Short mmCIF file of C-alpha atoms in Angstrom, two decimals:
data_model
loop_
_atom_site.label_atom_id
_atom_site.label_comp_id
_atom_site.label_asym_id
_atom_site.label_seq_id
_atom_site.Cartn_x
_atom_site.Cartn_y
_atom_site.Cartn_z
CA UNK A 1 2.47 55.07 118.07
CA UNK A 2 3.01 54.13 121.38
CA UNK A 3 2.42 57.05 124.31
CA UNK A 4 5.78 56.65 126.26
CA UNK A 5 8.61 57.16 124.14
CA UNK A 6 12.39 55.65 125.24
CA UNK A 7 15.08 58.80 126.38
CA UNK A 8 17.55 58.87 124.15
CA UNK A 9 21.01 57.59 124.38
CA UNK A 10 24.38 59.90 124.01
CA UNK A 11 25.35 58.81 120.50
CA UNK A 12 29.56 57.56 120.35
CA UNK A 13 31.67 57.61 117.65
CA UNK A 14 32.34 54.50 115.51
CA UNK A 15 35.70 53.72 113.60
CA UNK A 16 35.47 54.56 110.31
CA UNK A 17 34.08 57.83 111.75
CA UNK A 18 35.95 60.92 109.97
CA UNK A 19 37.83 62.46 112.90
CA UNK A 20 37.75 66.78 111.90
CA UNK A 21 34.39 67.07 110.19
CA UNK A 22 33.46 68.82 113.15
CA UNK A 23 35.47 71.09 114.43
CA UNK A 24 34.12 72.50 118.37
CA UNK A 25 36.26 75.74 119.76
CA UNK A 26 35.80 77.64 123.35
CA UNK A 27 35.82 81.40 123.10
CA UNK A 28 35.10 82.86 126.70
CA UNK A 29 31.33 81.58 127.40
CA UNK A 30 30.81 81.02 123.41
CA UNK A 31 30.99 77.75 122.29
CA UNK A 32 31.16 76.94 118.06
CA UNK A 33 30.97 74.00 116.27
CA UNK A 34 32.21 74.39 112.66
CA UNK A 35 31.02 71.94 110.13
CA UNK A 36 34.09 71.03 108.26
CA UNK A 37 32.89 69.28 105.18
CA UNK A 38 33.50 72.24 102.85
CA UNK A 39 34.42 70.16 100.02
CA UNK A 40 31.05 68.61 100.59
CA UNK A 41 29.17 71.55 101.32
CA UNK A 42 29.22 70.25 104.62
CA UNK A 43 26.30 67.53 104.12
CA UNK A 44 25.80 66.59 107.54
CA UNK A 45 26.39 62.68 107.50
CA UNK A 46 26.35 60.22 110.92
CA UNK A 47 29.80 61.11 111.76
CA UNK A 48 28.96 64.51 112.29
CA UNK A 49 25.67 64.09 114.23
CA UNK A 50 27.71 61.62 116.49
CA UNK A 51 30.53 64.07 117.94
CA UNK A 52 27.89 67.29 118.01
CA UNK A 53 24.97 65.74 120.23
CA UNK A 54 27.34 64.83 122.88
CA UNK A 55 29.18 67.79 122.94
CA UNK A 56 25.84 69.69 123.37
CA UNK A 57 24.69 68.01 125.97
CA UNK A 58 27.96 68.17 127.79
CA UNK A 59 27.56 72.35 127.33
CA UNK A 60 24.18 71.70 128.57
CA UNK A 61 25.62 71.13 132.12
CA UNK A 62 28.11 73.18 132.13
CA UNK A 63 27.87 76.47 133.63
CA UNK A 64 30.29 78.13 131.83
CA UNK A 65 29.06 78.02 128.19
CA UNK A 66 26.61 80.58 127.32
CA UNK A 67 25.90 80.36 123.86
CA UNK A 68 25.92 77.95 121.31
CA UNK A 69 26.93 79.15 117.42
CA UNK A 70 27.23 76.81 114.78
CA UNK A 71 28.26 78.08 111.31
CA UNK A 72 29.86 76.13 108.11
CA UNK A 73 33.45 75.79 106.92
CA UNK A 74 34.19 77.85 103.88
CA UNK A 75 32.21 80.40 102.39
CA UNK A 76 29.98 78.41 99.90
CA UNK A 77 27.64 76.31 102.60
CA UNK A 78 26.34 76.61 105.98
CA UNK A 79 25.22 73.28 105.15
CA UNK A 80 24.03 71.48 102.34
CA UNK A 81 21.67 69.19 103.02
CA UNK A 82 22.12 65.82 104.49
CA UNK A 83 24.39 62.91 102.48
CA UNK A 84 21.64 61.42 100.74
CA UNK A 85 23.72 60.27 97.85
CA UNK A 86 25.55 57.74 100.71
CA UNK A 87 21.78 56.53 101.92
CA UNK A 88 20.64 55.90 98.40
CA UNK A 89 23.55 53.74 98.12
CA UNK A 90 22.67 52.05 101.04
CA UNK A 91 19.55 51.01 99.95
CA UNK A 92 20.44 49.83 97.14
CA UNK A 93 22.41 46.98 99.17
CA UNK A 94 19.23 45.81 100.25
CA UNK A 95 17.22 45.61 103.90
CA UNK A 96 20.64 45.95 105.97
CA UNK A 97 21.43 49.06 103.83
CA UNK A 98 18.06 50.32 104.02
CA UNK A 99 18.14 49.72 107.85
CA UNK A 100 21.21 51.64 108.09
CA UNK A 101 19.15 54.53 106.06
CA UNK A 102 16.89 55.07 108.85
CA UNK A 103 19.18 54.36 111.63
CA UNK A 104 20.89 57.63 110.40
CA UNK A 105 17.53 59.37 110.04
CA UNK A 106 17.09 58.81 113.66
CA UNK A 107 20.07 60.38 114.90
CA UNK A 108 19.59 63.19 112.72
CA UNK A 109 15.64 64.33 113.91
CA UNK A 110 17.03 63.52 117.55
CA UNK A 111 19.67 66.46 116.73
CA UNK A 112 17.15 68.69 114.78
CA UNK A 113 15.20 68.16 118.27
CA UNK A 114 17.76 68.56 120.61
CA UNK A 115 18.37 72.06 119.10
CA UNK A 116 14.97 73.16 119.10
CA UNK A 117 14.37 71.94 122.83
CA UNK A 118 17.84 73.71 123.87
CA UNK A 119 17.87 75.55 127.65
CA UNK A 120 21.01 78.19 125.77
CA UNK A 121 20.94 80.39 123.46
CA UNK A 122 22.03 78.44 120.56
CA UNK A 123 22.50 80.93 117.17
CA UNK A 124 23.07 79.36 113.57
CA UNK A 125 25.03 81.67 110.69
CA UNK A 126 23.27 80.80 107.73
CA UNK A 127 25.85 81.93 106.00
CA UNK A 128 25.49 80.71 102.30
CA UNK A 129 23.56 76.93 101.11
CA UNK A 130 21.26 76.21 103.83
CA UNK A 131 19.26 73.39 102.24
CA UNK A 132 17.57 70.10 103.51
CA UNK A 133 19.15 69.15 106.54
CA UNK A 134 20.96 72.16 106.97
CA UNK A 135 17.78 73.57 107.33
CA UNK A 136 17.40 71.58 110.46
CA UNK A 137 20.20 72.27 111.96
CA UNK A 138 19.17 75.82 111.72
CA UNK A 139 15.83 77.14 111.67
CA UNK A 140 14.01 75.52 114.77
CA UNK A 141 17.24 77.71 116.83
CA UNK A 142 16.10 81.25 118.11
CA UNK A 143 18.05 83.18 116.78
CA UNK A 144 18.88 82.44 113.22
CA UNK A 145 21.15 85.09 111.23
CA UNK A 146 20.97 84.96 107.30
CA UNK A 147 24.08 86.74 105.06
CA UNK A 148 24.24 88.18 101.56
CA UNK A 149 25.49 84.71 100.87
CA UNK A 150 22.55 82.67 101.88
CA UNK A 151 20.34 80.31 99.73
CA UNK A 152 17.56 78.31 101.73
CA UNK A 153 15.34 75.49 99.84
CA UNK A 154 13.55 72.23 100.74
CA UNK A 155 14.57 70.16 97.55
CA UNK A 156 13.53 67.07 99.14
CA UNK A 157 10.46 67.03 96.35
CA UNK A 158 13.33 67.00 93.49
CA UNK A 159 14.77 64.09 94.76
CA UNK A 160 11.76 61.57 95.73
CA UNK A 161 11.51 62.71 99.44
CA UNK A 162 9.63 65.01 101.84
CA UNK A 163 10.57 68.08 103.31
CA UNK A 164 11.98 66.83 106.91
CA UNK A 165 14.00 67.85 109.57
CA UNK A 166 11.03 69.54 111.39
CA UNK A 167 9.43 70.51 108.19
CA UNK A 168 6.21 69.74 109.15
CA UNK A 169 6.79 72.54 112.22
CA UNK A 170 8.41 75.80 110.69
CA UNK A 171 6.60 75.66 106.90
CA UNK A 172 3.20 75.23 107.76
CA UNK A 173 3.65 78.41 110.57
CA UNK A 174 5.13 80.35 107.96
CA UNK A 175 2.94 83.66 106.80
CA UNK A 176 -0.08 82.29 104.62
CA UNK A 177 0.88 78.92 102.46
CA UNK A 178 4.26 79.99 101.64
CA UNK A 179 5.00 76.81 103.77
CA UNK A 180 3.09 74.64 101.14
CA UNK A 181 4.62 76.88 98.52
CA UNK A 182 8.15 76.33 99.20
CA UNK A 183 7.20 72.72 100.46
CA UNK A 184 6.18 71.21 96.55
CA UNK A 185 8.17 73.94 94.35
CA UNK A 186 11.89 73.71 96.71
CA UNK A 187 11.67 77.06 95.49
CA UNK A 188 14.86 79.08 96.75
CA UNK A 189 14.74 82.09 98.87
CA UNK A 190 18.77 84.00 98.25
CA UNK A 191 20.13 86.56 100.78
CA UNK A 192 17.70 89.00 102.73
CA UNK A 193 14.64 87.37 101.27
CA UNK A 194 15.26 84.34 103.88
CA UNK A 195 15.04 87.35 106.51
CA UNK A 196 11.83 88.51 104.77
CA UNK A 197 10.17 84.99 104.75
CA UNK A 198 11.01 84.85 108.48
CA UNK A 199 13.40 81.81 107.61
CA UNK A 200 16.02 83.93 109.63
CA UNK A 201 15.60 86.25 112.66
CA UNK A 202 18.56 88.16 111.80
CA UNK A 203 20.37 90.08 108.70
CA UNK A 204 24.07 90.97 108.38
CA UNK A 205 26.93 90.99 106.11
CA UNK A 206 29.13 87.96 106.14
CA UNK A 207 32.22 90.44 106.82
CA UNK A 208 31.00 90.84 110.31
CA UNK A 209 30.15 87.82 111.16
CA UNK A 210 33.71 86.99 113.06
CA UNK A 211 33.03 90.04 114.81
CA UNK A 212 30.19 89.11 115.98
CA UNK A 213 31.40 86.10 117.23
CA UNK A 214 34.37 87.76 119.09
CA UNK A 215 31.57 90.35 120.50
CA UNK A 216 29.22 87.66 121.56
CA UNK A 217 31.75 85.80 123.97
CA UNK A 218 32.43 88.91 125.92
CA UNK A 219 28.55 88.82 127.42
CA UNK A 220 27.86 88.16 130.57
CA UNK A 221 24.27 87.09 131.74
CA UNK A 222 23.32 87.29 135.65
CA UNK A 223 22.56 84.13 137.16
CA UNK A 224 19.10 84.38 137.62
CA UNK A 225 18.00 85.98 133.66
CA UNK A 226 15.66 83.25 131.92
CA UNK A 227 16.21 82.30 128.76
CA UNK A 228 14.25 85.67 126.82
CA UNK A 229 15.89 87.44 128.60
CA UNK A 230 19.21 86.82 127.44
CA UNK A 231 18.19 86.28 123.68
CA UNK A 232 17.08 89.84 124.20
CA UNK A 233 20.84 90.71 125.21
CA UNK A 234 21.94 88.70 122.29
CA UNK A 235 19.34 90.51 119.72
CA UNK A 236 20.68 93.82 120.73
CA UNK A 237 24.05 92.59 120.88
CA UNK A 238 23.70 91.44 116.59
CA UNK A 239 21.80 95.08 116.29
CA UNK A 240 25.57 96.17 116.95
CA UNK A 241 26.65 94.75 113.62
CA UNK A 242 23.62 95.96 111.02
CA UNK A 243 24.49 98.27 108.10
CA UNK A 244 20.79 98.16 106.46
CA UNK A 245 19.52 96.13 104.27
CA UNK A 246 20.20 96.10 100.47
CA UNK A 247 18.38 98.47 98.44
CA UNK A 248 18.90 96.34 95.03
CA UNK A 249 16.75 93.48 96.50
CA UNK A 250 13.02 93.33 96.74
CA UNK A 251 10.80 91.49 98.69
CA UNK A 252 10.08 88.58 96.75
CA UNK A 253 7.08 86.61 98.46
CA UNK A 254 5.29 90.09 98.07
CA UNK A 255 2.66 91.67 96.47
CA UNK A 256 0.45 90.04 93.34
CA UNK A 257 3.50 87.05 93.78
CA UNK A 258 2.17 86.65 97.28
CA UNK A 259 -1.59 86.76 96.57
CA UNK A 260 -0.68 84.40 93.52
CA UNK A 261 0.68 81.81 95.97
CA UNK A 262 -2.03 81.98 98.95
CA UNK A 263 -4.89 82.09 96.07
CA UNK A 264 -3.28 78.66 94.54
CA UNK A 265 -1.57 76.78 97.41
CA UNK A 266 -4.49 77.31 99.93
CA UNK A 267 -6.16 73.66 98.93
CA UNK A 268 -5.24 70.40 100.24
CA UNK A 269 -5.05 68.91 97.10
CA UNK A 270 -1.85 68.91 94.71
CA UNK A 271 -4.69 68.02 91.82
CA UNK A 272 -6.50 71.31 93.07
CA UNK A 273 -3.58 73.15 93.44
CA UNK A 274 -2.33 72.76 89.41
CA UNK A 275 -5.77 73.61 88.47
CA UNK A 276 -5.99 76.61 90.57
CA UNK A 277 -2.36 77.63 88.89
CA UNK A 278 -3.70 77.07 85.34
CA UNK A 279 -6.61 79.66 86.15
CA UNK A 280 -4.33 82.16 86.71
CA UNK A 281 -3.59 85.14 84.12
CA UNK A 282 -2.69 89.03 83.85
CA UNK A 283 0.90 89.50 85.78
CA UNK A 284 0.83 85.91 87.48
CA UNK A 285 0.60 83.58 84.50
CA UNK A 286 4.15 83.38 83.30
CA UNK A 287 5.00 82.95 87.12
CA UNK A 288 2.04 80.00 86.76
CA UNK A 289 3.32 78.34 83.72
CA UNK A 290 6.60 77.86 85.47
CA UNK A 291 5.20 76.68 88.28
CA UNK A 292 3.48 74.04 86.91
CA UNK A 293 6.37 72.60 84.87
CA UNK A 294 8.24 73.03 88.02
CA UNK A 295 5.65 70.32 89.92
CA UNK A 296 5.18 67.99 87.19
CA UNK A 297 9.13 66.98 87.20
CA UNK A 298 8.47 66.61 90.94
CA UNK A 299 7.88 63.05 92.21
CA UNK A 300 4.39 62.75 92.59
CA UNK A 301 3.98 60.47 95.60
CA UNK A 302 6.41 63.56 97.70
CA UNK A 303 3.57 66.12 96.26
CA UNK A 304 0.89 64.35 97.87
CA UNK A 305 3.06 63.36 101.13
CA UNK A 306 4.32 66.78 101.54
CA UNK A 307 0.96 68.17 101.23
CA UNK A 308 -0.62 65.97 103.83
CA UNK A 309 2.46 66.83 106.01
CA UNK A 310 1.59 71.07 105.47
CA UNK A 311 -2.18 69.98 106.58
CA UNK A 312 -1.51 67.80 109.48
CA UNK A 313 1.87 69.77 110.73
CA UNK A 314 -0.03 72.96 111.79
CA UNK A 315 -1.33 70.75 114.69
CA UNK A 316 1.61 68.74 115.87
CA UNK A 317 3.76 69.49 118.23
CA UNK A 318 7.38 69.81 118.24
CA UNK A 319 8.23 66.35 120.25
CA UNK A 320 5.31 64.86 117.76
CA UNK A 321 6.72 66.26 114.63
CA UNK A 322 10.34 64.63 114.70
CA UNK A 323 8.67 61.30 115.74
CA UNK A 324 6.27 61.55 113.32
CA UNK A 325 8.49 62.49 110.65
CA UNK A 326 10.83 59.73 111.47
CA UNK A 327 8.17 57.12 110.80
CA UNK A 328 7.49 58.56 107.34
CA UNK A 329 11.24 58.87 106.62
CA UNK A 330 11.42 55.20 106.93
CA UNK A 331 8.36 54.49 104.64
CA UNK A 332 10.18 56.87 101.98
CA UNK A 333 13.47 54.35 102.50
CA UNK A 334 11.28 51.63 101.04
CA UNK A 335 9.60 53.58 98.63
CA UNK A 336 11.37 53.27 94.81
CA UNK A 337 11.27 57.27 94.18
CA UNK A 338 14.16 57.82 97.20
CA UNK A 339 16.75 56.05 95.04
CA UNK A 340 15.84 57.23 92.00
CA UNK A 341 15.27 60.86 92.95
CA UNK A 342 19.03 61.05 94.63
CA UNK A 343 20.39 58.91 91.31
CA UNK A 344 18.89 61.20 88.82
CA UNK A 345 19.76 64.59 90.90
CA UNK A 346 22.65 63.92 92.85
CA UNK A 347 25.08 60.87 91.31
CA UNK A 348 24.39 60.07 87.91
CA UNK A 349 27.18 61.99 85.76
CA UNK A 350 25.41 64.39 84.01
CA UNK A 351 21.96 64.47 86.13
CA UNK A 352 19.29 62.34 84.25
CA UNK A 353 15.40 62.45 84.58
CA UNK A 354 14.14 60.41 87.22
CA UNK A 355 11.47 57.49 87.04
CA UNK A 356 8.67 58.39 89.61
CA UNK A 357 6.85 55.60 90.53
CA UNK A 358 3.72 55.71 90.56
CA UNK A 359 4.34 58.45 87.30
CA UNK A 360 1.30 60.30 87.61
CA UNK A 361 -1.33 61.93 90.84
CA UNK A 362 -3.75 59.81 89.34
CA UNK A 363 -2.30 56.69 90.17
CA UNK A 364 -1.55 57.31 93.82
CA UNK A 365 -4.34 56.55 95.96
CA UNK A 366 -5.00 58.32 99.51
CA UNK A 367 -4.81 55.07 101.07
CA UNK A 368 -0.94 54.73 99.75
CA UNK A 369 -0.98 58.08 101.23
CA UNK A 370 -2.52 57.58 104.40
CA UNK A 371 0.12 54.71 105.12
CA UNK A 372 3.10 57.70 105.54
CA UNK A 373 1.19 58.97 107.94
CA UNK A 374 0.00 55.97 110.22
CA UNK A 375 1.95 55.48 113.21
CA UNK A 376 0.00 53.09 114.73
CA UNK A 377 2.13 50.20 116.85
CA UNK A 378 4.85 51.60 116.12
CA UNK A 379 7.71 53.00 118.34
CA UNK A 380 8.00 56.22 118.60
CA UNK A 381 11.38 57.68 118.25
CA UNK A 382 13.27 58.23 121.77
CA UNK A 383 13.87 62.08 122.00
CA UNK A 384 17.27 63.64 124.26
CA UNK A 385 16.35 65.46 127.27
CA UNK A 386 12.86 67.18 128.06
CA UNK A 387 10.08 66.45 125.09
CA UNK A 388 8.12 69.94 125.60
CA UNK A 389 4.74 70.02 123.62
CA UNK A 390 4.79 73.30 122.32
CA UNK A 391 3.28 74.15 119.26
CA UNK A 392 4.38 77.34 118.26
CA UNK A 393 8.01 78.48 118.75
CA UNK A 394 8.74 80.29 121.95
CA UNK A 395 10.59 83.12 120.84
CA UNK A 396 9.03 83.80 117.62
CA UNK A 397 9.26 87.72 118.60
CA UNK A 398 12.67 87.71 117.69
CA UNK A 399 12.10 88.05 114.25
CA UNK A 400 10.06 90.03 111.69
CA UNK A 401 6.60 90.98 112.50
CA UNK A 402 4.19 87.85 111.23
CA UNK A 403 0.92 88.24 109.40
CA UNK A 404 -0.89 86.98 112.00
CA UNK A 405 0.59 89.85 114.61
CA UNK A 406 -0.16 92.96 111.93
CA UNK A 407 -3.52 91.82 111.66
CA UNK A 408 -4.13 91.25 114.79
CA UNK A 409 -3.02 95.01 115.82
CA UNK A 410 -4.95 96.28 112.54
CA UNK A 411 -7.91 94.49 114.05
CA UNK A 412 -7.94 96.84 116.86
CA UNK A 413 -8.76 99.63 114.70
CA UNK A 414 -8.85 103.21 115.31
CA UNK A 415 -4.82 103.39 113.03
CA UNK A 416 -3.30 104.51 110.45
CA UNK A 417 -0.65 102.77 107.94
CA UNK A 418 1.76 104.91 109.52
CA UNK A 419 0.35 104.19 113.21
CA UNK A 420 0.38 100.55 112.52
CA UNK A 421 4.30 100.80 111.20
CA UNK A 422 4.93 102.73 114.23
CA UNK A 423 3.76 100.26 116.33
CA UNK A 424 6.01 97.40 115.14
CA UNK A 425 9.11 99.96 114.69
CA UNK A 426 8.48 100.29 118.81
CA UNK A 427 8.03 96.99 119.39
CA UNK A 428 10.87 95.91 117.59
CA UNK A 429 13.46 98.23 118.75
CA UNK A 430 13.79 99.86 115.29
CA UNK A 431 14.45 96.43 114.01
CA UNK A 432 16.12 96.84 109.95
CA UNK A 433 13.27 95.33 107.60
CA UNK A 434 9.97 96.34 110.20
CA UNK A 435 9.02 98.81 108.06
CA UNK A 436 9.68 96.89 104.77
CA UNK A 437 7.53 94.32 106.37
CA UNK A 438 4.28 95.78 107.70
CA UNK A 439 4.15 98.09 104.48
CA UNK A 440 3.96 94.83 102.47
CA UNK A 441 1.37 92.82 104.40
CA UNK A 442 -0.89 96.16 104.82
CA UNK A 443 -0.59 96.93 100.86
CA UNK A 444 -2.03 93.33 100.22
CA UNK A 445 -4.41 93.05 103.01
CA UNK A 446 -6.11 96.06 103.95
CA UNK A 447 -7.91 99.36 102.43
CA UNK A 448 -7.91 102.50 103.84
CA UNK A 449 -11.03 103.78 105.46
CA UNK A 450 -12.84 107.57 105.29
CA UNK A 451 -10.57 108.85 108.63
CA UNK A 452 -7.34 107.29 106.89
CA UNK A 453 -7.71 104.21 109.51
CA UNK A 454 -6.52 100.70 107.89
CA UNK A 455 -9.08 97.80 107.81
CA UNK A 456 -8.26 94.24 107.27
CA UNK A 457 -9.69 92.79 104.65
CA UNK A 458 -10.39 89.08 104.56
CA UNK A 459 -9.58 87.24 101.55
CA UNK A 460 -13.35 86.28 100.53
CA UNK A 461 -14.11 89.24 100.58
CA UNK A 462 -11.81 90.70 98.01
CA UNK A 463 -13.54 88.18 96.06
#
């Protein structure tokens, strides 16, 4: 790939454009955009990505929008998932439709990117379906709130793809391989659970989210606060609006569950992975046994692709990632499994079983592999705006205590369970779901010592 990468340019609008599947409003310094596909779930298609990067970078400049919020018509999807059912049928018109295929892809990561890279607070409701490209419209933003009503999954696996949009970025920095997890199963994580998973910074009911809205255009930030400080304003500002979280749903990703998945998605091998599921037994098999019949109607080239993509992700930066998962977006528009994943799933009437081809892991070599992955002489894909090279999120803190932060304050010894959940409360401000949190990771992670003092435990040596 080459090393200078083309700007961008501002996306128009082309005729046959739908003119209200976006719909943008102006309250006080808030700024929405609606996407108003309901009766599609509000798949985000060309049309859409066309009116919302302009209008965002118009906001950019202006100095009196404040915040960004994008939510979803209707109350069944935030968004769906990108119209992949209209690319397969482009590429079944031949190289001009397959052309048109990636063209869209293009626009789409240069969105996913302008949001991440964005100088305002931009906040996404998550209010109900947030799947596939939905996903990207949402979870690189800072501030991401999640409803009773919301149900995140990658399916791209189900339908002879790889889990894009940035993908590569936010699974692999998820706690321990739930990234890799969620990456080959397209598992689905419903409600609070998304908050749990760190998916979402944020938890309230859908009833308030209007409220919130209404509350959120009445701030005012001084001139001169930077950008943390006024998604601290903001995070206090949603704190408003919190009534708990539900009592009748558990942590999912927790306990044997959660060793389960670390002690079988840790490999970089989908071959080593189903072998390290078959092994398993007591409490975890059943979960195992479903697994496995859960990955072997996947398509097998997407297993091994979105594998690689978990590995090599960790490393790339967030400019790198959306050019890098352009390129292999392309290769998947010429690869058979694309149109036969999306036939099978999405428009044959009733679904059917799709024809993976190659069938089997066996038959896929790491070379066929490899080629997903090399970007060499090609051209990178031109990025909006500033291309920063960071390669962890900058305001991570807004959410849920990670893994990596409990352990790192266990590691300094000398506290107890309760001293450690202290800790975060104080940090976080008291934040709903600390607690649940810390107790989790410290029940799987650590033993108690002689003075009551936690120590971490490192996997091999549980062993």
């Amino acid at each position: 790939m080459s090393t200078k990468a083309p700007k961008a340019s501002i996306p128009k609008e082309e005729p046959d454009d739908e003119p209200d599947d976006v719909l943008f409003n102006t309250i006080y310094g808030v700024r929405t955009i609606e996407l108003n596909r309901p009766k599609k779930l509000n798949s985000l298609n060309g049309s859409m990505a066309r009116k919302i990067i302009p209008r965002l970078k118009e906001w950019e400049k202006s100095q009196l929008a404040s915040v960004i919020i994008m939510a979803g018509a209707g109350e069944k999807a935030f968004c769906a998932g990108g119209d992949v059912a209209a690319l397969a049928q482009y590429n079944q018109q031949g190289t001009s439709g397959i052309e048109r295929s990636k063209a869209y892809f293009e626009l789409e990561y240069q969105l996913d990117h302008l949001i991440a890279t964005y100088p305002k607070p931009y906040i996404a409701y998550m209010d109900g379906i947030t799947m596939g490209g939905g996903v990207g419209l949402s979870v690189h933003a800072p501030i991401r709130i999640a409803t009773e009503r919301t149900l995140f999954a990658m399916p791209e696996t189900t339908i002879g793809f790889f889990p894009d949009v940035g993908g590569s970025f936010f699974l692999p920095r998820l706690d321990g391989h739930i990234g890799a997890y969620l990456a080959l199963t397209s598992e689905r994580l419903k409600g609070v659970n998304a908050y749990y998973a760190g998916i979402a910074t944020h938890y309230i009911d859908s009833s308030s989210l209007s409220n919130l809205t209404a509350r959120l255009s009445e701030l005012v930030f001084k001139d001169y606060a930077d950008m943390a400080e006024r998604l601290a304003i903001i995070d206090t500002t949603i704190a408003e609006f919190g009534t708990g979280l539900p009592y009748n749903e558990p942590m999912l990703l927790a306990g044997d569950l959660r060793r389960a998945i670390d002690r079988c998605f840790c490999y970089n091998s989908v071959e080593q992975i189903i072998e390290a599921l078959q092994q398993e037994s007591g409490e975890t098999a059943l979960w195992a046994e479903k697994t496995l019949k859960t990955l072997s109607e996947r398509s097998p080239t997407s297993m091994k692709v979105a594998l690689r993509q978990m590995e090599l992700g960790r490393t790339w930066d967030i400019s790198d990632t959306f050019r890098r998962e352009n390129h292999i977006a392309s290769k998947f528009m010429e690869h058979p499994d694309f149109v036969s994943g999306v036939s099978a799933k999405l428009i044959n009437k009733p679904p059917t079983t799709p024809k993976w081809e190659p069938p089997s892991l066996e038959q896929i070599s790491r070379e066929e592999v490899d080629a997903f992955f090399n970007v060499e002489g090609t051209m990178p894909l031109p990025l909006h705006g500033i291309a920063p090279a960071w390669r962890e999120y900058p305001f991570g803190f807004l959410g849920l205590p990670r893994e990596g932060e409990v352990r790192r304050v266990v590691m300094e010894g000398g506290k107890s369970a309760e001293g450690v959940v202290a800790t975060f409360l104080t940090m976080k401000g008291g934040k709903p779901g600390v607690r649940e949190k810390v107790e989790e990771v410290l029940e799987r992670k650590c033993e108690i010592g002689a003075r009551e003092e936690v120590m971490w435990i490192e996997d091999e040596k549980r062993r």
